[in-house]
Amino acid sequence: MTAPVSDRIDRFVQETLRPLVVAASAPVDISAWRVPGEPVPFSDILDKPFQPFTVGQRWGTPWSTLWLHVTGLVPAAWTVTPHHRIELILDLGFNGESPGFQAEALAFRPDGTIVKGVSPRNAWVPVEQGTVDLYLELAANPTIPPESHWRSTHLGASALPEGAELYTLRRLDIGLVDTRAERLLLDIDVLCGLANQLPEHSPRRARIWASVTAMLDGIDPDDLPGSLGRARESLAPALAARASDSAHTILATGHAHIDSAWLWPVRETIRKCARTFSNVLELLERYPDMTFACSSAQQLAWMEEHYPEIFARIGEQVRAGRFILVGGQWVEPDTNLPGSEATARQLIVGKRWFLDKFGVDTTEVWLPDTFGYSASLPQLIRLSGAEWFMTQKISWNQTNRMPHHTFWWEGIDGTRVFTHFPPIETYNAELSPAELAHAERTFTDHGTQSVSLAPFGWGDGGGGPTREMVEVAHRQQDLEGSPRVTLGSPRDFYELARGESAVLPVWTGEMYLELHRGTLTTQLKTKQGNRRTERLLHEAEMWGATAALYGRATYPFALLQEAWQQTLLLQFHDILPGSSIAWVHREAEAAYADLAIKLEDSIRASLAALTGEGERKLVANSAPLTLGMVSAGGVGATPTPLSETRLTARPEGGWVLQNALTRVVVDADGVIVGLSGPSGREAIPRGERAAVLRLHPDYPDKWDAWDIDRHYRTRAVELDRADTVEASVTDGAGRVSASRRVGNSLITQIVRLDPDSPSVEVELRVDWRERHRLLRMYVPLEIHADATRAEIQFGHVTRSTHANTSWDEARFEVVAQRWIHVAEAEYAVAIANDSTYGHSVERGISAEGAVVTTVGLSVLRAPTFPDPDADQGHHEMRFRIRPEATLTDAAEEGHQLDRALRSIRGSDDVPPLVTSSNAAVRVNTVKLAEDASEDLIVRVYESSGGRQTTTLAFAVAFASIEEVDLIERPIDDARCFSDTASLELTLRPFQILTLRCRRADSH
């Protein structure tokens, strides 16, 4: 009997009920002005020449803006009862895609105040006082469906002022809405949706269908409007049946996961935020039990700058406890690619902004959509003052499911943070019965937990919650056969869940996303810009603080604040990973170039003030380790090489490069075939080649820019033959340069051994013109390594080299920051990079029976969606391979490639502001305090993974030094030192410690 009832109700809804929702309509007068370029504010449009415009007319070349002026009167003949509502109804030409991926609009009153946004599923504007006089800003955002995956499009290149118009204005009129029909529709959606989730022979399911049948039988076709009340009464008992005592509880919080850039540029995100937040504010006024969670300080900062009226209204709702600030970060960032200090600064800058603007100290880190989770995060979360962590993306794992939804997540230092994965498995929930049933079925912790979280509202491209979502939440608050739905805040969820069980399971280490592995490689120029900018920020802060505390210059507070905010924005999880349209990445590269100019100027000014005028050749070392005989954080004389590198031709072809520490053998095609350090042990297996390049086909199954799928390994072309090879000694360094043409691309590979260098450097210069190809470099090592160590923020992680379990097998492409370390008991090799993050490690057996551990590095990709020209052009990157390397050696190589040594000219050496006596305890950050005081902030961390003691020595006097949190506030049981010339500190493995050093003459 179910199918006939289902078919009958479907026909009734589509043919009879939906047409009753708008009982009457009336036309409006429309005029339009096409913006000739980029969007303009409301204040700029009132004197523009608006021209007549009609429904049915086309509008909107890609990324253009059309302003409409809409006027009209509510017909006097309309009978408006308590069952009716009057509103402007719009169809901008919407297609079947979700909100946020097509045309949108923002409605203004004639005085410039904002009413609300317009998008699919939220295409109405209230009519106030019987008249319509509104301005609508229409955004012709082209539809670039994320589900197209690999279908190339040029719509994301830039604004296209010429060409075909994308949309047709299908509807724009005044509507008389019958709220009885509207509410009956929602009743039917909930009950029929629930029935479809229940077991086929469930009594509850049968009773729901019986109620629906009775409702349909009671409809009078000759008095449809008059039947609506009776129809709702027929369904009322089914809606009033209460949930069982053991029903799962879903705490639903309004949300809009607005990507700060993705398939649209940043400028459009700003307008998306205005449209979404204005909708949210309207809903908060309409529904007193609703709350809304907003996670990005950057997006609210845009409102303060561009839409101060919305910002003021948000402030009122924040103070009322309805607009909930969560997350505590500047944006929702990637967590694999940003460096140590940048990962901390997302929390520092974000939380301080929320505190400064609203007085709110956020208590959670809210990262629903990012591509993996660094094992450094738990400690940083807790050090920022936050208490718990929420994400969703891990549910996208291809191979393994996370075993728990509510648990403790333990980081590399042992810090644990309360963590929750919403089992509804979306951050864009509509709170449909199907979604709620999925959450209850999926939840793995029913034995100890009874509550989960559900962020609801249209996201990605914005939109947020709708009134329909709130209404269905109310209907499912206590409904038999369904989880209970409670509207509340994320904090409400945390307090409920945290109080339910004293003992929770523990997940230790990184949370690896078994998907989107290509984001470690795609859009290399964006990644290089980030790596360079992070280094420049570190230098600008350290040399600026040194110059300020030595009384030589003023600290550049304003420059650094602006630069950090820009850098943190560009670390958003669809920008830095390389998964945005071309427009976004070209703007990112331009922003990095501009930041480089400003930061370089600041660094040069600080160093000039410190070293004075002169022509001495000096080296400034910004690394936390001594490099080139120059102390960490100091400036000293340029070291003189002890010897030159010798270049010797081999009788069988090729060359030997050798200095006092390292011997490198290069074959006739310019590929490394031998590498040894002082002991003479050979690192490269006999008959193998190191730093050899291979070209793989790269056709991901689904997400083009995002994914590297395992099947790329099935085919490869080894680029082992050179077109030209040259060998020389220049400035004491031996070089072998080999050029290879492959397809339409030209690759020059330079093997270089510098005087006194313990490592060989490999430089790649690539003119890349491929499509759907993956260029990788392989380094086979005769090392029996059970595991490798790879640098992450504030430490390193250990990963197995075998594939004993499905979890190990899924990690076929992993992240490393600047280095990876491959070791057996008494021997190790470090491989460092200057801008490569994607790595693989495989273990095999050579022809001679030796265990070989091969490290692969993903150098370049060539996806065509969403940017059809991703990674095309000229690239340069460098690597170092160091035999007989300790973990500290690996870090040294990484800092060398990170250009931590800066050659300058001046007259004076500069002693470091702060030094650590133990190289394992590293001074990561030296800067002045965020509150613009003259206090010095020093952030150190333990890098080896063992308990370490060090003495920190300071070159200037301080009145006191105290331990603070990341936000630079005193912490409970903090250490405070009055003897400040030097401090003895003991740090646990991978511990991060922040010290605030107060000047004797400051306060």
Steps between C-alpha positions, in 0.01 A plus 500: 500500500796734553575571133146613407488729806839639412401562140171656605660742744768596248234590243297691757801702610620586151166546324280642773677618813804689372290723271291597805799645687491822297132585503536809282765710334537855375749655259771750583687764302865417430790708375864395476856628487784275387823559692772543236779344707555376852218527756428842650344590837137606534601862547636511144187387316229754580602745229549235233280477185261215582316368191170306477538125557246219476444149620622264228798718415850353503771643721846435637821427317726289726593673827314820407261697720152631413312742726120492488267763639166338584186696593137401541188501715317218673157476332227657713267214403711242676349357816786453745414273795716358783555209261672717241834670453607743228845484347693566184561170316796463267650257253823646366535213257591238755615159382503170681829561681521573871494855634838664477587358159296733279326839494441675831370841610495740793199723570537860619245760609521843335693633801771239443412273790512129422193276510626150415664283240337311216606158376337172396285362786500847656359705213276746680518844659245629753266773385476776757196729548320397184749646254807379319797733451816296493836486326636155417869437434505195271825304473541300179727241654543224244409146590821301541365181654754336730359167388637566150826380658717498188305689233715796406345847511633847432222664701734523797768703326368852571204727443374468143330828404416379149323187388176315557281594793454211738160554658140588421291686757212255526297652779483822699161588649310556821356181644221430748623193685252263667688385808256211555610342171862575585475333839314199361780451251751489784282257701485268200874529430586399855253214534555349156876547532493320835281219368747437221779451756314252720509120456247374249292316760531761774169580675601865511551504123157343443330754725668791324377377162154449646499861624613624160226297330237641736627850432474449123153354532389808693604750234201672337591567135229768483639686802872441504595803715227412748631143522850599609420541868322163516792340316746619762267376774505155337877488522529652846483170697782351290709810564419494872624145563801526729846355447617202701708546815806354326475716188820673398508877552628730228593848606450713190678830464454740212809533284621612159829350396606781265821417319712814512589429136447197281291499184472878541751774579551664838305809391195283447543330836464840664160544333403138580564577866277807486218305336532209743535700819206726411287187453620368834417823678146489359459143623633580847235769531231259377595194714600574860630146563742497207873566525761537229867399516754711306858379485714743302632826641603605149142487375376718783789739443377534141155589633650766726684652203244466220160458672517684836122483542505119487799499733314713755197271487724197543650665807154533654429132444842400635424688819159331513668158480332413169777559244765265634867559425680168463823369357734765626703509177547773242366265233432127487851410379675203355691332783758300305673772297539808725814513712528493876452866584231552235298214649525664841420843356169384357392460861688799637375750244149354483439471873648843572275655235189341653612624841578851381181547297244308706661410831445131419759234579415214266519156656522266201693453178247458222642342182221311325667494158876462474719235342662324794593593855851561625602319818624834634149640525386361839777682686441825310126477562549467873776763514261746334251453782256295292350182644381288210523429130237434232546383142300317235724426202652185647171328414614521135771235558517263205632193680450506877234648722604678816396270785341770718303822472571636848844437647827645625749597232859477621773703331872431462576655840233301686246782526143379461205698372133403505402433137174443314416391145130564434354168382255686278810515276432838346565858604214611269213310661136577422385294803296273276372173646746315274794698640386448860454126444846484344650672803340252738603199291854625454576607857752255644484595867143422605630295791648802677357806324148607410554832324665618179534830320340605170603828334207590272477752220609536139875527485812494286366787289299643784130542560473369854187371674152553359166536672405157364796341679400655832140392451591136433729509804203605712288216361771247586571628847337197661367274225448125519735308271741790467795631698407792719602838357596779735595843372802633686855625488823305454576576864170337598607188315844496662359528851247223436749265334788572736281425800377164378808283548815534705683244285532548126704319235828659386631555147875570496691691234402651170153456359586417142231568242490209257410731213612827338867404511570709190448820699852449634632574149250693282570869423868504589538878463238557768682263732837660428353842567377381836830337597693816404256731678510298821879529501489874431248554780725309738798712398310828511380426852831371634724771353237764577480390864880482526538851359226633728641347819852611413358851459587523130157517327124497550316169480270483190178406678254618233688340211528166678135493604383565145749252355399224740130549432561479125720193536251322726219569254704341222542188716127435470432136422413555134771756424829364631408140405458612138134406452355838395427662166779674309385845613566411862850366438608789278387742772683293763823512300465878457435539872809296588711714264372817667564359847853402399581859400364648823658241728836508324507879546423459869768233547764705321416805710525306828829332405647829379411659832662207685822464299566865410661634187794306362622261234577194711344185359263376766250219535174533691371164628126491565491124565465356853827310441859608441558507124824582321676575832243775571299464821124464484341843494831680456702682236865409443780496248463299183683169560790413271477154336768260619532335160353493151297221350696279261344390171648187343395327181435123525652269240167325448324833457366751745670687781592486867433808713689493831585727790634430848163362619305361205556296185241504219516284188302620197456295185533619143133605494540720807324268748640415844623140525715528813490700824707461816601703804810502721472129590498396135179296531309512174143630532379405151447128427727351234345540155243758615471868415411776745310822430378332183186653348196304387194620315174332599150528349282691744127450446329500839174310520305802612654820640754628248701764688443324831593138450795279423363148473706188553468384140744770382771245589398252237681692226808721497751635253847524658679816388845344511640621171633852462503711185792707623732466801755755625743473794696785658640652818373852570583702811638187662183295443488199269199480268361253250211640299281272284214608276219268398208570274185304570181561307465877474707564811866568562660388828846605612637310799810635673697285744717727715753442779609813685833536683488343848139389442386174664214473249451492127254750357266420211341792322217467248414764244187394317316659211181301560253459215334167580139412574396225741856396574672462836873567521668321790858466621619176662785439743569130572703445817672185620346538845285247684257751649188382678381856518584850384482831678353800324498858619165649596424815695702516825638148464478191286289189452610141459336294227539133410674406176295181469134445412404244762160656560246677285587819691867468398408411144281807464794730581656471156543879476587687818603847604837619620591859564870565427654156548456125528744280690561132413698302758610161621690437822831673423440675170256751353442724201306826499320638195406868518297717265429867444134475393392136456252345742373175344714196580478124471712232667520139380716212613627230269781255437783563255631241253779430747263440790546831679205683651440823308289786634395732219381852563290655224425870479211642298649793311233627258147418391285618209128472588247690288217558750423743646795684340558369145854644501608389846879489542573590139817705456849530644587357842813470708545285809785359701568189709786377716599144579725459803658165594586419862243755617359549847160659555675829570691459174170452318369823652820684402455394138140615505596843633782530248253441218259739668761774446547560871846645424486851357813666358524870583760772535561704813753576767393321820428146612167464683469262794177299518227646716434158653693173477430140598786289632339180371449470124201271562316785675452752221412866512223499243366854534643831619268799472336777696168438671174515305368777726762740353685525830876474515482156659698233320329173409722195466354168388712188537429134443661162558583351159652156559207319656676457836512685830764773471651765724642826371620835619348802329727803510384855422712785369288773661364544851140428591310575819329159488433209271183293528343208322192597298254333265493550124284810544781635723295488819620364835402138558415308815805371689724689257870528566619853567871586505651800674860405419475573129857493372459128434233240570535127536203323346404136468252418226313178442510343151377747236382747763436857383574774752425871459674755721409866551804710588409831663741788461635659814402844374160412348246411770 
